[in-house]
Amino acid sequence: MEAKQWTVQIYITEDGDDTSARAVLTTRDTDHLAGLGHSHRNPADYPIPEIGDELAVARALADLTNKLLVTTSRDLAQVTAPSPPERSW
């Protein structure tokens, strides 16, 4: 059995009350696939940067998940042959 390893790297940037995250999936067989996420702290909330990081990263991972599902659907459509039409006679 062959073991495969996929890697997700997460990059976080902060600018004041705004946090952005980028989750990049790297596999042996495909190019990179990236998901993006953002969060904005309400000025009335306590300034706890980790919470903004967590939210931005969760959104980036959710975006990456959706993109991976779309990629999988497209790949399946390319290799799945359409059924031949049934004859009506």
Backbone as a chain_set.jsonl record, in Angstrom:
{"seq": "MEAKQWTVQIYITEDGDDTSARAVLTTRDTDHLAGLGHSHRNPADYPIPEIGDELAVARALADLTNKLLVTTSRDLAQVTAPSPPERSW", "coords": {"N": [[0.847, -1.17, 0.0], [0.518, 2.186, -0.799], [1.442, 5.165, 0.776], [0.143, 8.419, 0.894], [0.794, 11.897, 1.034], [-0.692, 14.917, 1.75], [-0.483, 18.41, 1.933], [-1.46, 21.213, 3.828], [-0.955, 24.543, 3.931], [-1.164, 27.41, 5.92], [-1.642, 30.824, 5.746], [-1.598, 33.816, 7.464], [-2.645, 37.144, 7.708], [-2.714, 40.3, 9.298], [-4.375, 43.38, 9.635], [-4.927, 45.961, 11.38], [-8.169, 45.823, 12.548], [-8.849, 43.859, 10.816], [-8.509, 40.587, 9.539], [-6.939, 38.305, 7.415], [-6.877, 35.136, 5.82], [-5.199, 32.523, 4.13], [-5.471, 29.382, 2.831], [-3.565, 26.865, 1.571], [-3.551, 24.08, -0.421], [-1.431, 21.437, -1.151], [-0.642, 18.835, -3.258], [0.757, 15.723, -4.389], [-0.019, 15.141, -6.934], [-1.382, 17.282, -8.121], [-1.709, 20.774, -9.005], [-1.394, 23.671, -6.884], [-4.11, 24.434, -4.707], [-6.177, 26.918, -3.479], [-7.812, 28.426, -0.667], [-9.689, 31.171, 0.604], [-10.175, 33.368, 3.394], [-11.762, 35.729, 5.601], [-11.906, 38.008, 8.376], [-13.413, 40.425, 10.542], [-13.014, 42.488, 13.236], [-15.403, 43.678, 15.456], [-15.42, 46.947, 16.627], [-16.461, 47.251, 19.217], [-15.959, 44.879, 20.471], [-13.76, 42.837, 22.53], [-10.232, 43.129, 22.028], [-8.96, 40.452, 20.861], [-6.728, 38.864, 19.172], [-6.405, 36.148, 18.41], [-8.943, 35.089, 18.08], [-9.934, 36.341, 15.79], [-8.055, 35.306, 14.008], [-8.698, 32.562, 14.131], [-11.324, 32.559, 13.1], [-10.963, 33.631, 10.495], [-9.243, 31.668, 9.426], [-10.877, 29.372, 9.623], [-12.845, 30.078, 7.777], [-11.282, 30.22, 5.467], [-10.492, 27.548, 5.217], [-13.005, 26.373, 4.828], [-13.674, 27.525, 2.375], [-11.639, 26.412, 0.827], [-12.37, 23.721, 1.016], [-14.838, 23.752, -0.394], [-13.883, 24.46, -2.955], [-12.273, 22.243, -3.51], [-14.207, 20.24, -3.641], [-15.62, 21.101, -5.922], [-13.594, 20.86, -7.839], [-13.212, 18.088, -7.733], [-15.712, 17.189, -8.668], [-15.638, 18.16, -11.293], [-13.437, 16.7, -12.286], [-14.447, 14.095, -12.073], [-16.551, 14.262, -13.911], [-15.141, 14.452, -16.273], [-13.991, 11.942, -16.613], [-16.044, 10.184, -16.543], [-17.978, 8.421, -18.641], [-20.643, 9.382, -20.771], [-23.863, 7.842, -20.683], [-24.959, 5.693, -23.273], [-27.558, 6.669, -25.542], [-30.862, 5.366, -25.102], [-32.537, 3.173, -27.257], [-35.586, 3.742, -28.888], [-37.09, 2.088, -30.467]], "CA": [[0.0, 0.0, 0.0], [1.266, 3.446, -0.896], [0.95, 6.277, 1.599], [0.217, 9.729, 0.25], [0.753, 13.018, 1.971], [-1.125, 16.213, 1.257], [-0.109, 19.443, 2.891], [-2.183, 22.481, 3.811], [-0.242, 25.628, 4.598], [-2.077, 28.508, 6.215], [-0.978, 32.116, 5.863], [-2.497, 34.771, 8.122], [-2.193, 38.534, 7.764], [-3.592, 41.17, 10.084], [-4.271, 44.807, 9.364], [-5.888, 46.574, 12.303], [-9.236, 44.911, 12.97], [-9.103, 42.917, 9.726], [-7.616, 39.44, 9.427], [-7.127, 37.501, 6.211], [-6.184, 33.854, 5.844], [-5.118, 31.786, 2.868], [-5.148, 27.971, 3.047], [-3.069, 26.348, 0.295], [-3.417, 22.626, -0.468], [-0.428, 20.936, -2.087], [-0.627, 17.382, -3.385], [1.785, 15.235, -5.313], [-0.581, 14.983, -8.272], [-2.063, 18.462, -8.667], [-1.193, 22.094, -8.667], [-1.915, 24.198, -5.627], [-5.496, 24.874, -4.633], [-6.173, 27.836, -2.328], [-9.052, 28.966, -0.138], [-9.5, 32.461, 1.263], [-11.117, 33.706, 4.451], [-11.552, 37.048, 6.202], [-12.691, 38.359, 9.554], [-13.307, 41.834, 10.939], [-13.416, 42.646, 14.634], [-16.265, 44.793, 15.799], [-14.703, 47.788, 17.585], [-17.011, 47.105, 20.56], [-15.497, 43.614, 21.039], [-12.417, 42.817, 23.103], [-9.209, 42.86, 21.007], [-8.297, 39.155, 21.038], [-6.35, 38.517, 17.797], [-6.547, 34.724, 18.105], [-10.303, 34.807, 17.631], [-9.974, 36.748, 14.387], [-7.271, 34.32, 13.253], [-9.473, 31.32, 14.041], [-12.458, 32.74, 12.201], [-10.456, 33.775, 9.132], [-8.733, 30.368, 8.993], [-12.029, 28.489, 9.415], [-13.476, 30.47, 6.511], [-10.366, 29.835, 4.384], [-10.586, 26.1, 5.065], [-14.32, 26.093, 4.238], [-13.553, 27.897, 0.965], [-10.795, 25.384, 0.212], [-13.208, 22.52, 0.925], [-15.773, 23.93, -1.514], [-13.123, 24.416, -4.209], [-11.847, 20.867, -3.73], [-15.398, 19.509, -4.093], [-15.88, 21.497, -7.314], [-12.545, 20.238, -8.642], [-13.515, 16.66, -7.788], [-16.867, 17.018, -9.557], [-15.172, 18.36, -12.678], [-12.597, 15.562, -12.648], [-15.335, 12.952, -12.288], [-17.299, 14.477, -15.156], [-14.242, 14.225, -17.409], [-13.664, 10.521, -16.774], [-17.281, 9.397, -16.583], [-18.545, 8.44, -19.997], [-22.106, 9.482, -20.765], [-24.562, 6.618, -21.083], [-25.502, 5.789, -24.638], [-29.027, 6.866, -25.533], [-31.649, 4.152, -25.305], [-33.318, 3.181, -28.518], [-37.012, 3.694, -28.597], [-37.853, 1.217, -31.353]], "C": [[0.9, 1.243, 0.0], [0.614, 4.508, -0.015], [1.139, 7.581, 0.838], [0.155, 10.8, 1.321], [0.326, 14.275, 1.229], [-0.838, 17.223, 2.35], [-0.993, 20.664, 2.716], [-1.345, 23.484, 4.601], [-1.221, 26.787, 4.759], [-1.262, 29.771, 6.457], [-1.981, 33.117, 6.415], [-1.854, 36.155, 8.095], [-3.218, 39.348, 8.534], [-3.312, 42.617, 9.719], [-5.331, 45.501, 10.223], [-6.888, 45.552, 12.776], [-9.573, 43.867, 11.915], [-8.042, 41.815, 9.716], [-7.973, 38.687, 8.157], [-6.326, 36.221, 6.353], [-6.253, 33.223, 4.465], [-4.683, 30.368, 3.212], [-4.791, 27.367, 1.694], [-2.844, 24.846, 0.405], [-2.392, 22.26, -1.538], [-0.485, 19.418, -2.071], [0.481, 16.99, -4.347], [1.285, 15.287, -6.757], [-1.159, 16.244, -8.901], [-1.308, 19.737, -8.339], [-1.796, 22.52, -7.335], [-3.38, 24.592, -5.782], [-5.591, 25.712, -3.371], [-7.585, 28.273, -1.973], [-8.755, 30.239, 0.625], [-10.565, 32.686, 2.326], [-10.756, 35.036, 5.084], [-12.391, 37.165, 7.479], [-12.438, 39.83, 9.879], [-13.832, 41.955, 12.365], [-14.303, 43.873, 14.785], [-15.523, 45.644, 16.831], [-15.217, 47.68, 19.022], [-16.544, 45.816, 21.242], [-14.1, 43.753, 21.618], [-11.401, 42.501, 22.004], [-8.429, 41.568, 21.319], [-7.958, 38.637, 19.64], [-6.559, 37.048, 17.436], [-7.934, 34.377, 17.582], [-10.461, 35.206, 16.158], [-9.205, 35.783, 13.507], [-8.086, 33.043, 13.044], [-10.619, 31.439, 13.047], [-12.001, 32.847, 10.747], [-9.954, 32.435, 8.591], [-9.88, 29.393, 8.744], [-12.715, 28.81, 8.087], [-12.6, 30.106, 5.318], [-10.434, 28.331, 4.135], [-11.932, 25.688, 4.461], [-14.303, 26.408, 2.742], [-12.721, 26.865, 0.212], [-11.589, 24.092, 0.029], [-14.16, 22.612, -0.261], [-15.047, 23.851, -2.855], [-12.654, 23.001, -4.528], [-13.019, 20.006, -4.199], [-15.748, 19.838, -5.538], [-14.854, 20.85, -8.241], [-12.811, 18.747, -8.809], [-14.678, 16.384, -8.734], [-16.47, 17.174, -11.015], [-14.325, 17.186, -13.143], [-13.443, 14.32, -12.914], [-16.098, 13.075, -13.601], [-16.431, 14.197, -16.381], [-13.975, 12.742, -17.65], [-14.887, 9.62, -16.818], [-17.893, 9.539, -17.958], [-20.065, 8.562, -19.905], [-22.72, 8.16, -21.229], [-25.065, 6.77, -22.506], [-27.012, 5.942, -24.593], [-29.737, 5.533, -25.785], [-32.449, 4.275, -26.586], [-34.786, 2.981, -28.2], [-37.773, 2.756, -29.531], [-37.838, -0.19, -30.932]], "O": [[1.902, 1.313, 0.713], [-0.598, 4.719, -0.058], [2.178, 7.806, 0.217], [-0.459, 10.622, 2.373], [0.912, 14.644, 0.211], [-0.939, 16.923, 3.54], [-1.247, 21.101, 1.593], [-1.068, 23.29, 5.785], [-1.997, 27.098, 3.856], [-0.325, 29.787, 7.256], [-3.088, 33.249, 5.892], [-0.676, 36.315, 8.417], [-4.424, 39.119, 8.436], [-2.166, 43.019, 9.522], [-6.491, 45.609, 9.825], [-6.513, 44.526, 13.343], [-10.493, 43.071, 12.106], [-6.848, 42.075, 9.863], [-9.145, 38.46, 7.857], [-5.239, 36.213, 6.93], [-7.234, 33.373, 3.737], [-3.632, 30.176, 3.824], [-5.612, 27.357, 0.777], [-2.044, 24.39, 1.222], [-2.476, 22.713, -2.68], [-0.391, 18.79, -1.016], [1.061, 17.835, -5.03], [2.072, 15.456, -7.688], [-1.402, 16.267, -10.108], [-0.4, 19.758, -7.509], [-2.606, 21.806, -6.746], [-3.819, 25.023, -6.849], [-5.143, 25.284, -2.307], [-8.435, 28.465, -2.841], [-7.689, 30.374, 1.227], [-11.708, 32.252, 2.181], [-9.589, 35.427, 5.105], [-13.427, 36.518, 7.633], [-11.398, 40.394, 9.539], [-14.963, 41.566, 12.655], [-13.984, 44.958, 14.3], [-15.039, 45.103, 17.826], [-14.478, 47.989, 19.958], [-16.709, 45.666, 22.452], [-13.349, 44.658, 21.254], [-11.685, 41.68, 21.131], [-7.377, 41.602, 21.957], [-8.808, 38.033, 18.986], [-6.857, 36.731, 16.284], [-8.088, 33.485, 16.748], [-11.063, 34.47, 15.377], [-9.633, 35.469, 12.397], [-8.159, 32.512, 11.936], [-10.856, 30.532, 12.249], [-12.59, 32.222, 9.864], [-10.206, 32.1, 7.434], [-9.859, 28.661, 7.755], [-13.118, 27.903, 7.36], [-13.115, 29.723, 4.268], [-10.435, 27.886, 2.987], [-11.989, 24.75, 3.665], [-14.85, 25.653, 1.938], [-13.058, 26.488, -0.911], [-11.484, 23.444, -1.012], [-14.28, 21.668, -1.041], [-15.551, 23.235, -3.793], [-12.638, 22.603, -5.693], [-12.848, 19.14, -5.057], [-16.133, 18.95, -6.299], [-15.209, 20.349, -9.308], [-12.652, 18.204, -9.903], [-14.625, 15.438, -9.52], [-16.915, 16.409, -11.871], [-14.476, 16.724, -14.273], [-13.188, 13.581, -13.865], [-16.266, 12.089, -14.319], [-16.937, 13.752, -17.411], [-13.755, 12.335, -18.791], [-14.774, 8.427, -17.1], [-18.273, 10.631, -18.382], [-20.696, 7.924, -19.062], [-22.154, 7.457, -22.067], [-25.537, 7.836, -22.9], [-27.67, 5.403, -23.703], [-29.279, 4.698, -26.565], [-32.96, 5.34, -26.935], [-35.164, 2.164, -27.36], [-38.991, 2.634, -29.405], [-38.442, -1.037, -31.589]]}, "num_chains": 1, "name": "protein.A"}
